[in-house]
Amino acid sequence: MEDMWNVLKTKRTDFYEYHKAFRQAHPDKSTQIDDIFLAHGFFEDKNKGNKKWDVGEPIRDSNKDGKHDP
């Protein structure tokens, strides 16, 4: 718990900066840190966008077949 406060007590620009700081402080727990931030909607894209993949955007490849999943 004390480790968390070491990251949280520093004023940062946004939650992405906190995310990076947590991962830097605990690289062995990076997957769990990602899961916590995702579960709480920190990186949820709420913009509708153009509903198609554009160059430079990440893709979802859940089944690891190298193709974009809708």
CSV table of N, CA and C in Angstrom, one decimal:
chain,number,residue,atom,x,y,z
A,1,MET,N,0.8,-1.2,0.0
A,1,MET,CA,0.0,0.0,0.0
A,1,MET,C,0.9,1.3,0.0
A,2,GLU,N,1.9,1.2,0.8
A,2,GLU,CA,2.9,2.4,0.8
A,2,GLU,C,3.4,2.7,-0.6
A,3,ASP,N,3.7,1.6,-1.4
A,3,ASP,CA,4.2,1.8,-2.7
A,3,ASP,C,3.2,2.6,-3.6
A,4,MET,N,1.9,2.3,-3.4
A,4,MET,CA,0.9,3.0,-4.2
A,4,MET,C,1.0,4.5,-3.8
A,5,TRP,N,1.1,4.9,-2.6
A,5,TRP,CA,1.1,6.3,-2.2
A,5,TRP,C,2.3,7.0,-2.7
A,6,ASN,N,3.4,6.3,-2.9
A,6,ASN,CA,4.6,6.9,-3.4
A,6,ASN,C,4.4,7.3,-4.9
A,7,VAL,N,3.6,6.6,-5.6
A,7,VAL,CA,3.2,7.0,-7.0
A,7,VAL,C,2.1,8.1,-6.9
A,8,LEU,N,1.1,7.9,-6.1
A,8,LEU,CA,-0.1,8.8,-6.1
A,8,LEU,C,0.2,10.2,-5.5
A,9,LYS,N,1.2,10.3,-4.6
A,9,LYS,CA,1.4,11.6,-4.0
A,9,LYS,C,2.1,12.6,-4.9
A,10,THR,N,2.6,12.2,-6.0
A,10,THR,CA,3.2,13.1,-7.0
A,10,THR,C,2.2,13.6,-7.9
A,11,LYS,N,2.1,14.9,-8.1
A,11,LYS,CA,1.1,15.5,-9.0
A,11,LYS,C,1.6,15.2,-10.5
A,12,ARG,N,0.7,14.6,-11.3
A,12,ARG,CA,1.0,14.3,-12.6
A,12,ARG,C,0.0,14.9,-13.6
A,13,THR,N,0.3,15.0,-14.8
A,13,THR,CA,-0.5,15.7,-15.8
A,13,THR,C,-1.9,15.0,-16.0
A,14,ASP,N,-1.9,13.7,-16.1
A,14,ASP,CA,-3.1,13.0,-16.3
A,14,ASP,C,-3.0,11.5,-15.8
A,15,PHE,N,-4.1,10.7,-16.0
A,15,PHE,CA,-4.0,9.4,-15.5
A,15,PHE,C,-3.1,8.5,-16.2
A,16,TYR,N,-2.8,8.8,-17.5
A,16,TYR,CA,-1.8,8.1,-18.3
A,16,TYR,C,-0.4,8.2,-17.6
A,17,GLU,N,-0.1,9.3,-17.1
A,17,GLU,CA,1.2,9.5,-16.4
A,17,GLU,C,1.2,8.7,-15.1
A,18,TYR,N,0.1,8.6,-14.4
A,18,TYR,CA,0.1,7.7,-13.2
A,18,TYR,C,0.2,6.2,-13.7
A,19,HIS,N,-0.4,5.9,-14.7
A,19,HIS,CA,-0.3,4.5,-15.3
A,19,HIS,C,1.2,4.2,-15.6
A,20,LYS,N,1.8,5.1,-16.3
A,20,LYS,CA,3.2,4.9,-16.6
A,20,LYS,C,4.1,4.8,-15.3
A,21,ALA,N,3.8,5.6,-14.4
A,21,ALA,CA,4.6,5.6,-13.1
A,21,ALA,C,4.4,4.3,-12.4
A,22,PHE,N,3.1,3.8,-12.3
A,22,PHE,CA,2.9,2.5,-11.6
A,22,PHE,C,3.6,1.4,-12.4
A,23,ARG,N,3.6,1.4,-13.7
A,23,ARG,CA,4.3,0.3,-14.4
A,23,ARG,C,5.8,0.4,-14.3
A,24,GLN,N,6.3,1.6,-14.2
A,24,GLN,CA,7.8,1.8,-14.0
A,24,GLN,C,8.2,1.4,-12.6
A,25,ALA,N,7.3,1.6,-11.6
A,25,ALA,CA,7.6,1.3,-10.2
A,25,ALA,C,7.5,-0.3,-10.0
A,26,HIS,N,6.6,-0.9,-10.8
A,26,HIS,CA,6.4,-2.3,-10.6
A,26,HIS,C,6.3,-3.0,-12.0
A,27,PRO,N,7.4,-3.1,-12.7
A,27,PRO,CA,7.4,-3.7,-14.0
A,27,PRO,C,6.9,-5.2,-14.0
A,28,ASP,N,7.1,-5.9,-12.9
A,28,ASP,CA,6.7,-7.3,-12.8
A,28,ASP,C,5.2,-7.4,-12.7
A,29,LYS,N,4.5,-6.3,-12.4
A,29,LYS,CA,3.0,-6.4,-12.3
A,29,LYS,C,2.4,-5.5,-13.4
A,30,SER,N,3.1,-5.3,-14.5
A,30,SER,CA,2.5,-4.5,-15.5
A,30,SER,C,1.2,-5.0,-16.1
A,31,THR,N,1.0,-6.3,-16.2
A,31,THR,CA,-0.2,-6.8,-16.7
A,31,THR,C,-1.4,-6.5,-15.8
A,32,GLN,N,-1.1,-6.7,-14.5
A,32,GLN,CA,-2.2,-6.5,-13.5
A,32,GLN,C,-2.5,-5.0,-13.4
A,33,ILE,N,-1.5,-4.2,-13.5
A,33,ILE,CA,-1.8,-2.7,-13.5
A,33,ILE,C,-2.6,-2.3,-14.7
A,34,ASP,N,-2.3,-2.9,-15.9
A,34,ASP,CA,-3.1,-2.6,-17.1
A,34,ASP,C,-4.5,-3.0,-16.9
A,35,ASP,N,-4.7,-4.2,-16.4
A,35,ASP,CA,-6.0,-4.8,-16.1
A,35,ASP,C,-6.8,-3.9,-15.2
A,36,ILE,N,-6.2,-3.4,-14.2
A,36,ILE,CA,-6.9,-2.5,-13.2
A,36,ILE,C,-7.4,-1.2,-13.9
A,37,PHE,N,-6.5,-0.6,-14.7
A,37,PHE,CA,-6.8,0.7,-15.4
A,37,PHE,C,-7.9,0.4,-16.4
A,38,LEU,N,-7.8,-0.7,-17.2
A,38,LEU,CA,-8.8,-1.0,-18.2
A,38,LEU,C,-10.2,-1.3,-17.5
A,39,ALA,N,-10.2,-2.1,-16.5
A,39,ALA,CA,-11.4,-2.4,-15.8
A,39,ALA,C,-12.2,-1.2,-15.3
A,40,HIS,N,-11.4,-0.1,-15.0
A,40,HIS,CA,-12.1,1.1,-14.5
A,40,HIS,C,-12.3,2.1,-15.5
A,41,GLY,N,-12.1,1.7,-16.8
A,41,GLY,CA,-12.5,2.6,-17.9
A,41,GLY,C,-11.5,3.7,-18.2
A,42,PHE,N,-10.3,3.7,-17.7
A,42,PHE,CA,-9.4,4.8,-18.0
A,42,PHE,C,-9.0,5.0,-19.4
A,43,PHE,N,-9.0,3.9,-20.2
A,43,PHE,CA,-8.5,4.0,-21.6
A,43,PHE,C,-9.6,3.6,-22.5
A,44,GLU,N,-10.9,3.7,-22.1
A,44,GLU,CA,-12.0,3.4,-22.9
A,44,GLU,C,-12.2,4.6,-23.9
A,45,ASP,N,-12.3,4.2,-25.2
A,45,ASP,CA,-12.5,5.2,-26.2
A,45,ASP,C,-14.0,5.4,-26.4
A,46,LYS,N,-14.5,6.6,-26.0
A,46,LYS,CA,-15.9,6.8,-26.0
A,46,LYS,C,-16.3,7.6,-27.3
A,47,ASN,N,-15.3,7.9,-28.1
A,47,ASN,CA,-15.6,8.6,-29.4
A,47,ASN,C,-16.1,7.6,-30.4
A,48,LYS,N,-17.1,7.9,-31.2
A,48,LYS,CA,-17.6,7.0,-32.2
A,48,LYS,C,-16.6,6.9,-33.3
A,49,GLY,N,-15.9,8.0,-33.7
A,49,GLY,CA,-15.0,7.9,-34.8
A,49,GLY,C,-15.6,7.6,-36.1
A,50,ASN,N,-14.9,7.1,-37.1
A,50,ASN,CA,-15.4,6.9,-38.4
A,50,ASN,C,-15.8,5.4,-38.6
A,51,LYS,N,-15.7,4.6,-37.5
A,51,LYS,CA,-16.2,3.2,-37.5
A,51,LYS,C,-15.4,2.3,-38.5
A,52,LYS,N,-14.1,2.7,-38.8
A,52,LYS,CA,-13.2,1.9,-39.6
A,52,LYS,C,-11.8,2.0,-39.0
A,53,TRP,N,-11.0,1.0,-39.3
A,53,TRP,CA,-9.6,1.1,-38.9
A,53,TRP,C,-8.8,2.1,-39.8
A,54,ASP,N,-8.1,2.9,-39.2
A,54,ASP,CA,-7.2,3.9,-39.9
A,54,ASP,C,-5.7,3.5,-39.5
A,55,VAL,N,-4.9,3.8,-40.5
A,55,VAL,CA,-3.4,3.6,-40.3
A,55,VAL,C,-3.0,4.3,-39.0
A,56,GLY,N,-2.2,3.6,-38.1
A,56,GLY,CA,-1.8,4.2,-36.9
A,56,GLY,C,-2.6,3.8,-35.7
A,57,GLU,N,-3.8,3.3,-35.9
A,57,GLU,CA,-4.7,2.9,-34.8
A,57,GLU,C,-4.3,1.5,-34.4
A,58,PRO,N,-4.4,1.2,-33.1
A,58,PRO,CA,-4.2,-0.2,-32.7
A,58,PRO,C,-5.3,-1.1,-33.2
A,59,ILE,N,-5.0,-2.4,-33.3
A,59,ILE,CA,-6.0,-3.4,-33.7
A,59,ILE,C,-6.3,-4.3,-32.6
A,60,ARG,N,-7.4,-4.9,-32.6
A,60,ARG,CA,-7.8,-6.0,-31.7
A,60,ARG,C,-7.6,-7.3,-32.4
A,61,ASP,N,-6.8,-8.2,-31.9
A,61,ASP,CA,-6.5,-9.5,-32.5
A,61,ASP,C,-6.6,-10.5,-31.4
A,62,SER,N,-7.8,-10.7,-30.9
A,62,SER,CA,-8.0,-11.6,-29.7
A,62,SER,C,-7.5,-13.0,-29.9
A,63,ASN,N,-7.8,-13.6,-31.1
A,63,ASN,CA,-7.4,-15.0,-31.4
A,63,ASN,C,-6.0,-15.1,-32.0
A,64,LYS,N,-5.3,-14.0,-32.1
A,64,LYS,CA,-3.9,-14.0,-32.5
A,64,LYS,C,-3.7,-14.6,-33.9
A,65,ASP,N,-4.6,-14.3,-34.8
A,65,ASP,CA,-4.4,-14.8,-36.2
A,65,ASP,C,-3.8,-13.7,-37.1
A,66,GLY,N,-3.4,-12.6,-36.6
A,66,GLY,CA,-2.8,-11.5,-37.4
A,66,GLY,C,-3.8,-10.7,-38.1
A,67,LYS,N,-5.1,-10.8,-37.8
A,67,LYS,CA,-6.2,-10.0,-38.5
A,67,LYS,C,-6.9,-9.2,-37.5
A,68,HIS,N,-7.4,-8.1,-37.9
A,68,HIS,CA,-8.2,-7.2,-37.0
A,68,HIS,C,-9.5,-7.9,-36.7
A,69,ASP,N,-9.9,-7.9,-35.4
A,69,ASP,CA,-11.2,-8.4,-35.0
A,69,ASP,C,-12.1,-7.3,-34.9
A,70,PRO,N,-13.4,-7.4,-35.4
A,70,PRO,CA,-14.4,-6.3,-35.4
A,70,PRO,C,-14.8,-6.0,-33.9
